[in-house]
Backbone as numpy.savetxt, mean C-alpha at the origin, in Angstrom:
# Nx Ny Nz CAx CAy CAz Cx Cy Cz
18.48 -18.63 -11.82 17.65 -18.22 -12.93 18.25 -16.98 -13.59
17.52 -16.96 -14.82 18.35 -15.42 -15.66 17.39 -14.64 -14.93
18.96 -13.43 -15.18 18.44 -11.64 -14.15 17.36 -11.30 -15.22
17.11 -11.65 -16.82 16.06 -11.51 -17.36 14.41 -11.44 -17.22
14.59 -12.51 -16.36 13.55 -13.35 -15.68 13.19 -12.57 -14.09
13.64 -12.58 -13.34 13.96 -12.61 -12.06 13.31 -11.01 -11.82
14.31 -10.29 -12.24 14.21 -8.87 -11.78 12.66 -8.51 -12.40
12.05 -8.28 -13.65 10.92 -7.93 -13.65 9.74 -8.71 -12.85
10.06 -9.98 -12.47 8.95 -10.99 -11.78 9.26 -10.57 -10.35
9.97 -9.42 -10.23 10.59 -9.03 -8.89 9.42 -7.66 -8.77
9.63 -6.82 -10.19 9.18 -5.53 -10.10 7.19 -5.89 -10.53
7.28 -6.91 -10.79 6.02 -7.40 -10.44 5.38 -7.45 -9.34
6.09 -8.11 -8.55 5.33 -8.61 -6.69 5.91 -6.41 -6.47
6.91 -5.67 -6.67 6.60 -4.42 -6.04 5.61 -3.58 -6.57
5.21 -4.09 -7.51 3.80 -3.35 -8.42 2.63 -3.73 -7.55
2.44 -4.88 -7.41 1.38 -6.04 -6.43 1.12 -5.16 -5.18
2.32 -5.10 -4.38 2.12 -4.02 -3.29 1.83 -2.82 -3.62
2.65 -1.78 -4.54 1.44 -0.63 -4.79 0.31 -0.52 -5.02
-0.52 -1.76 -5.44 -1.35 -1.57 -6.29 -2.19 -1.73 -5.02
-1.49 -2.97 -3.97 -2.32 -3.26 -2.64 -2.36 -1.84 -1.28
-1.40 -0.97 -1.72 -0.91 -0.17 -0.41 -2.15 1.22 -1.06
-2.33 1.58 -2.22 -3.14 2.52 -2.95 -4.70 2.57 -2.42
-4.86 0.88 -1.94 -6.39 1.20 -1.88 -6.66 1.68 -0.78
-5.42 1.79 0.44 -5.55 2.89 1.88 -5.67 4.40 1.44
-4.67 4.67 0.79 -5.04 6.14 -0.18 -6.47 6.30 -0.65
-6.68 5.22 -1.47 -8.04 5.68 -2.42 -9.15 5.70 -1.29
-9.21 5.15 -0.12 -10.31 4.56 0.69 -9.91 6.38 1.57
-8.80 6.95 2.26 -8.64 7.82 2.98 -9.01 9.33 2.26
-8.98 9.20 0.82 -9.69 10.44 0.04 -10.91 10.69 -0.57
-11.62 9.33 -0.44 -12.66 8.93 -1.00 -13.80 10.28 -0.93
-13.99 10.75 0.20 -14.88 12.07 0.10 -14.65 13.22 -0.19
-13.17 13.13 -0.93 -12.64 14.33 -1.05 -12.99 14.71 -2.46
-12.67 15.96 -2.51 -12.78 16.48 -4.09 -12.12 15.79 -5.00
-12.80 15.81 -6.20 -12.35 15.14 -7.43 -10.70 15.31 -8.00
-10.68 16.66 -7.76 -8.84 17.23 -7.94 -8.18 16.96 -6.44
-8.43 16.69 -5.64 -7.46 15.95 -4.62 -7.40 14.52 -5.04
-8.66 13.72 -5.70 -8.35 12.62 -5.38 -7.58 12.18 -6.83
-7.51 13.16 -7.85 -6.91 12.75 -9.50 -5.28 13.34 -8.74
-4.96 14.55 -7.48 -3.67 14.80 -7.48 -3.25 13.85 -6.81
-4.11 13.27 -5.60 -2.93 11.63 -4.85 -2.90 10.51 -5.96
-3.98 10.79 -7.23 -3.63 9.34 -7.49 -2.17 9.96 -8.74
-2.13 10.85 -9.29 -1.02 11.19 -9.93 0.20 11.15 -9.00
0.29 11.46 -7.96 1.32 11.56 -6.89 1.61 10.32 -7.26
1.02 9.76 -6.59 1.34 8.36 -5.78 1.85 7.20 -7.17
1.26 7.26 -8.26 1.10 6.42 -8.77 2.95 7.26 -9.72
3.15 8.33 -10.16 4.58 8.97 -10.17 5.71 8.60 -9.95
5.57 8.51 -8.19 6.42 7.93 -7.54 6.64 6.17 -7.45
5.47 5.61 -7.74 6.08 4.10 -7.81 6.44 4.32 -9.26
5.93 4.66 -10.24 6.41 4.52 -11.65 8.40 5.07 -11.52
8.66 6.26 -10.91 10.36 6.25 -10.95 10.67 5.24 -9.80
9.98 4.94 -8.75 10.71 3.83 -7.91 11.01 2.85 -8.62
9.87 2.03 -9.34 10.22 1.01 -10.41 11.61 1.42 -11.61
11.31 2.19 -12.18 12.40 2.76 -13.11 13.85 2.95 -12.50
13.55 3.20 -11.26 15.05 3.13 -10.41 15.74 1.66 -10.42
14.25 0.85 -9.93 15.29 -0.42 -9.90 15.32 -0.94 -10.36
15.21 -0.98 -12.05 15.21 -1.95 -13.29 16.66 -0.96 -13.51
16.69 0.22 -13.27 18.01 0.99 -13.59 19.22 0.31 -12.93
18.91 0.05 -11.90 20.14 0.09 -11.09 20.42 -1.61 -11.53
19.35 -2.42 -11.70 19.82 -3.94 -12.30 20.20 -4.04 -13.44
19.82 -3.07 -14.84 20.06 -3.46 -16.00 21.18 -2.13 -16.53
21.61 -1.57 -15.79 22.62 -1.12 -16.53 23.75 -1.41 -15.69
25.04 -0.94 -16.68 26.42 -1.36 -16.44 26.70 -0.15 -15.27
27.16 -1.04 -14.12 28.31 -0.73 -12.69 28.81 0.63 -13.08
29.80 0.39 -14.12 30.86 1.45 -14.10 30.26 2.64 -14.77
28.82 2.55 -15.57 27.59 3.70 -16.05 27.55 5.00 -14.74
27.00 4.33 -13.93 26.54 5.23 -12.91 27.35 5.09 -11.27
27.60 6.53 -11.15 28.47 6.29 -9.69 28.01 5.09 -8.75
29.18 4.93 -7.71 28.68 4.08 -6.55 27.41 4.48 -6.10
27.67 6.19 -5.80 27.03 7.14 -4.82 25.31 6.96 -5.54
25.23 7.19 -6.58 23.96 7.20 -7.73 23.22 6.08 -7.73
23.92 4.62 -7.68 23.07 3.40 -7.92 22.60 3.23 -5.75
24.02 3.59 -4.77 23.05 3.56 -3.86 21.65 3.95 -3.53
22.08 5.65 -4.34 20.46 6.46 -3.95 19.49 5.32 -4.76
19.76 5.41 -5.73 18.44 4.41 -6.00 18.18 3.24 -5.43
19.03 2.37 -4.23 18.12 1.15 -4.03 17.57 1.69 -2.80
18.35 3.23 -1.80 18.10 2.99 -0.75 16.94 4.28 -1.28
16.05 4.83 -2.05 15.07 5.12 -2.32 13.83 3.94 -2.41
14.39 2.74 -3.77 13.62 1.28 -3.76 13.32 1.00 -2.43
13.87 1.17 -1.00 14.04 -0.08 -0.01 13.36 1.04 0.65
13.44 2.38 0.97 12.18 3.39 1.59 11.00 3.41 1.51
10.35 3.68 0.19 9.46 3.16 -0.62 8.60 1.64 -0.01
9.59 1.15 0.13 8.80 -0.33 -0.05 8.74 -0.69 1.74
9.54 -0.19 2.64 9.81 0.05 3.58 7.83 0.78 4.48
7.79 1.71 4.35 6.89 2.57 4.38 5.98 1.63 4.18
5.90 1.16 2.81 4.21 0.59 2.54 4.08 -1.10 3.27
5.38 -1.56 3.27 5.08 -2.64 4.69 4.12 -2.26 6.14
4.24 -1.21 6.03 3.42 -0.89 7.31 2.23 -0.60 6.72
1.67 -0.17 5.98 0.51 0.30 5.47 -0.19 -1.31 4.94
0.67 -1.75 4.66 0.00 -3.15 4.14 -0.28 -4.24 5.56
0.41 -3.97 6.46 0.24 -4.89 7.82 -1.10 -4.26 8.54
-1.45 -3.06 8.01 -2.99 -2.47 9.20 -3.72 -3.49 7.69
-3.39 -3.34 6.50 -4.66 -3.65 5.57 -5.11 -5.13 6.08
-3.60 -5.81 5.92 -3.84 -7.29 6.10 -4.53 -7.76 7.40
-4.45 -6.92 8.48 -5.04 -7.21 9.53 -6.84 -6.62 9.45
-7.10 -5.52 8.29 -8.18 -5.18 8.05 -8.68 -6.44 7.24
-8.11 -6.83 6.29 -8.81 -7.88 5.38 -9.01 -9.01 5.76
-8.13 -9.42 7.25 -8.57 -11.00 7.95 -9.41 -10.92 9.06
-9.95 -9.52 9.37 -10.87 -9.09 10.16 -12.16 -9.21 9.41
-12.73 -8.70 8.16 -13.30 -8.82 7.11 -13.77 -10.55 7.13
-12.90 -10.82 6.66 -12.57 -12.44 6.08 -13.46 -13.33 6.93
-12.90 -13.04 8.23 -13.30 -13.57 9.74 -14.51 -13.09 10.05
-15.20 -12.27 9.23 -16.60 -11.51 9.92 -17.57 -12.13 8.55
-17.12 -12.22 7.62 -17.81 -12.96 6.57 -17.93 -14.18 7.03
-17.21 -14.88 7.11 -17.03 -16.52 7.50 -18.03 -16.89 8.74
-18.05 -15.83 9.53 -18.79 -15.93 10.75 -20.00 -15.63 10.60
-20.35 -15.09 9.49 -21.76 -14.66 8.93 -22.59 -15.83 8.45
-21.59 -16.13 7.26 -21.84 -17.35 6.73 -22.10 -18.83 7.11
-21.23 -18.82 8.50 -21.47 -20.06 8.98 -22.24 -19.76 10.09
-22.75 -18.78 10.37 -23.84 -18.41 11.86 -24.84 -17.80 11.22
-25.31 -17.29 10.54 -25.99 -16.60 9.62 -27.39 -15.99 10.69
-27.66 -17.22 11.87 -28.60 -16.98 12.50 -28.29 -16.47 13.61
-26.90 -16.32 13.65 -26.53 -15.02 15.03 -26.18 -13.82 14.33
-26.84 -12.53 14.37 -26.23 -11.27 14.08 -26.21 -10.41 15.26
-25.20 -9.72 14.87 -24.82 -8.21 16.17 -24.77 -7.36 15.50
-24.53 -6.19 16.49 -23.94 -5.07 15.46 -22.52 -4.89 15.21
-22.72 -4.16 14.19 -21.30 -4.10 14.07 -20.02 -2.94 15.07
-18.81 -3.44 15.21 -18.17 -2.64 16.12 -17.90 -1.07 15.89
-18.04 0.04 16.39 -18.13 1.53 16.08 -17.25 2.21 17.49
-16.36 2.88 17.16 -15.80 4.05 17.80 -16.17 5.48 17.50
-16.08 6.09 18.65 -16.24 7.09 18.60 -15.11 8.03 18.46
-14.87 8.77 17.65 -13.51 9.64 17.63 -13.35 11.15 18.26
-12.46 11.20 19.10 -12.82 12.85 19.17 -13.68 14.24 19.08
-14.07 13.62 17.22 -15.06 15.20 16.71 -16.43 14.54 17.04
-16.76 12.91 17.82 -18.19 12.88 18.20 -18.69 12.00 16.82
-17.76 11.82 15.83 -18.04 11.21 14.74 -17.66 9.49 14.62
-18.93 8.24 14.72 -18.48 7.21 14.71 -18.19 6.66 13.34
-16.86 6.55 13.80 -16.26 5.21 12.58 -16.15 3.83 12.99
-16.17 2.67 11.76 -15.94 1.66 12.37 -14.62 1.07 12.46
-14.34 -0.36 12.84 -13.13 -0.85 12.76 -12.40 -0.75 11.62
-12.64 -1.22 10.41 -12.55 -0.65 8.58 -11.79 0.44 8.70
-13.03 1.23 9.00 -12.40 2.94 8.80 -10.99 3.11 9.54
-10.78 2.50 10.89 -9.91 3.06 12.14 -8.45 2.31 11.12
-8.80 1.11 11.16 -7.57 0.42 10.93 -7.08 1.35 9.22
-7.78 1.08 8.41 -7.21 1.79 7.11 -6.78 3.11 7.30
-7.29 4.06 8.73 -6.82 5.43 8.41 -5.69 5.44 9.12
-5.67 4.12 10.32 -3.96 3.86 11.00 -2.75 3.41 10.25
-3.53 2.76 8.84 -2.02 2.16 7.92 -1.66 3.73 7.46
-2.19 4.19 7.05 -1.90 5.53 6.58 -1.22 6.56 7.54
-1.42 6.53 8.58 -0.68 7.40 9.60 0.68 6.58 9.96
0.57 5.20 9.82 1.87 4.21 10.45 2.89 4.33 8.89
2.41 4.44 8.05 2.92 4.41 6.75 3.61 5.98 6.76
């Protein structure tokens, strides 16, 4: 297929994952102040905007433009980046088929309920499975 084609339907699916790896961020600041949570989302959202810009750079311009040394940094920035939020996306995905699996089980048992599962953490404060797993993509990330 043309690199026309290809590479942005590329920087598409890495948009897909930021957009999927963000909601561990947005969910881990959620009680925080209004200017922490406008500075992670400027952070965060910064850094995929030049990650992206890196690697439409490093595909659409000419070889002999930019050093060897220059187009490496940029993929092995792209491949860090995307590196990192693989892990953050493997606690989500295991959060969202936990979810999935607790709906389904609702839905099709409707007449069995429990409670729901709760840990206790250190400060004496219970969180649930949700909470544990989304604040572990974030620490594994």
């Amino acid at each position: 297929m043309n690199k026309l084609i290809i590479i942005p339907l590329f920087a598409l699916i890495l948009f897909s994952i930021d957009l999927y790896a963000y909601q561990a961020f947005r969910f881990a600041f959620i009680q925080s102040g209004e200017l922490v949570r406008k500075t992670i989302f400027i952070v965060y959202w910064s850094v995929t905007g030049l990650v992206i810009a890196g690697f439409f750079l490093y595909n659409f311009t000419n070889p002999d433009t930019l050093s060897r040394t220059y187009r490496l940094f940029l993929m092995v920035g792209v491949f860090m980046n995307y590196f990192i939020k693989t892990f953050i996306i493997f606690f989500l995905v295991i959060d969202d088929l936990v979810r999935l699996g607790r709906w389904i089980w609702q839905e099709a048992a409707s007449f069995m309920t429990r409670p729901g599962n709760q840990v206790i953490d250190p400060g004496g404060n219970v969180i649930t499975r949700s909470d544990f797993l989304m604040k572990s993509a974030l620490v594994a990330g």
